[in-house]
Amino acid sequence: MKITDEARDLLNQILEDVGEGVLRLYFAGYGCGEPDIGLTIADPEADDELERINSIPVAIDRRILHLTEELTVDGKQTMEGPKFQMLGLPEKDC
């Protein structure tokens, strides 16, 4: 998994504002027969894999760890606030 520099800068600001938690990727159900990945700021859970990626503390639900190997988290500042997207997810056929 990778986190772009722009996403890192936005995430650092969010983590500083919140004051606790990490970037957490979690199993968010199934879409088109494939697992979906959710992205949030939260405390790690017991079964999470903990990593530090581009200086960001990250917790990844072990059920989706294999889906994050080629994943890139990108971010940009918008009028509505920071927006993040996950690039490199497998294509879904539905």
Coordinates of C-alpha atoms in Angstrom, one line a residue:
M1 CA 0.0 0.0 0.0
K2 CA 1.1 3.6 -0.7
I3 CA -0.1 7.0 0.5
T4 CA 0.7 9.9 -1.8
D5 CA 2.4 13.0 -0.3
E6 CA -0.8 15.1 -0.8
A7 CA -2.9 12.5 1.0
R8 CA -0.2 12.3 3.7
D9 CA -0.4 16.1 4.3
L10 CA -4.2 16.1 4.5
L11 CA -4.2 13.0 6.8
N12 CA -1.6 14.5 9.1
Q13 CA -3.8 17.6 9.5
I14 CA -6.9 15.5 10.2
L15 CA -5.1 13.3 12.7
E16 CA -3.8 16.4 14.4
D17 CA -7.2 18.0 14.6
V18 CA -8.9 14.8 15.9
G19 CA -6.1 14.1 18.4
E20 CA -6.4 10.4 18.4
G21 CA -6.8 7.4 16.1
V22 CA -5.1 6.2 12.9
L23 CA -6.1 5.8 9.3
R24 CA -8.1 2.5 9.3
L25 CA -9.0 0.4 6.3
Y26 CA -11.7 -2.1 7.1
F27 CA -14.0 -4.7 5.5
A28 CA -17.1 -2.8 4.5
G29 CA -19.3 -5.7 3.2
Y30 CA -19.5 -7.1 -0.3
G31 CA -20.2 -5.3 -3.6
C32 CA -20.6 -7.3 -6.8
G33 CA -19.5 -10.4 -5.0
E34 CA -16.1 -8.8 -4.0
P35 CA -15.1 -7.3 -0.6
D36 CA -15.4 -3.5 -0.3
I37 CA -12.8 -1.5 1.6
G38 CA -13.9 1.3 3.9
L39 CA -11.6 4.1 5.0
T40 CA -11.9 6.1 8.3
I41 CA -10.0 7.7 11.1
A42 CA -10.5 5.4 14.2
D43 CA -8.7 3.4 16.8
P44 CA -7.1 0.1 15.6
E45 CA -9.1 -3.0 16.4
A46 CA -7.6 -6.2 17.8
D47 CA -7.3 -8.0 14.5
D48 CA -5.8 -5.1 12.5
E49 CA -2.3 -5.2 11.0
L50 CA -0.5 -2.0 12.1
E51 CA 1.9 -0.2 9.8
R52 CA 3.4 3.2 9.2
I53 CA 3.1 4.3 5.6
N54 CA 4.6 7.6 4.4
S55 CA 4.7 8.7 8.1
I56 CA 0.9 7.9 8.6
P57 CA -0.1 5.4 11.2
V58 CA -2.3 2.8 9.4
A59 CA -4.4 -0.1 10.7
I60 CA -5.7 -2.6 8.1
D61 CA -8.3 -5.2 8.8
R62 CA -6.6 -8.5 8.2
R63 CA -9.6 -9.8 6.2
I64 CA -8.8 -7.3 3.5
L65 CA -5.0 -7.1 3.9
H66 CA -4.4 -9.0 0.6
L67 CA -6.6 -6.4 -1.3
T68 CA -4.4 -3.5 -0.1
E69 CA -1.1 -4.7 -1.6
E70 CA -1.4 -2.6 -4.8
L71 CA -3.6 0.1 -3.2
T72 CA -2.7 3.8 -3.3
V73 CA -4.5 6.3 -1.2
D74 CA -4.6 9.7 -2.8
G75 CA -6.2 12.9 -1.6
K76 CA -6.9 16.5 -2.5
Q77 CA -8.4 19.6 -0.8
T78 CA -11.8 20.6 -2.2
M79 CA -14.3 23.4 -1.4
E80 CA -16.1 20.8 0.7
G81 CA -13.0 19.7 2.5
P82 CA -10.5 16.9 2.0
K83 CA -11.4 14.1 -0.4
F84 CA -9.7 10.8 -0.6
Q85 CA -9.8 8.0 -3.1
M86 CA -8.3 4.5 -3.3
L87 CA -6.5 3.7 -6.5
G88 CA -5.5 0.3 -7.7
L89 CA -8.5 -1.7 -6.5
P90 CA -9.4 -4.7 -8.6
E91 CA -12.1 -4.0 -11.1
K92 CA -15.6 -5.4 -10.3
D93 CA -17.8 -7.1 -12.8
C94 CA -21.3 -6.1 -12.2

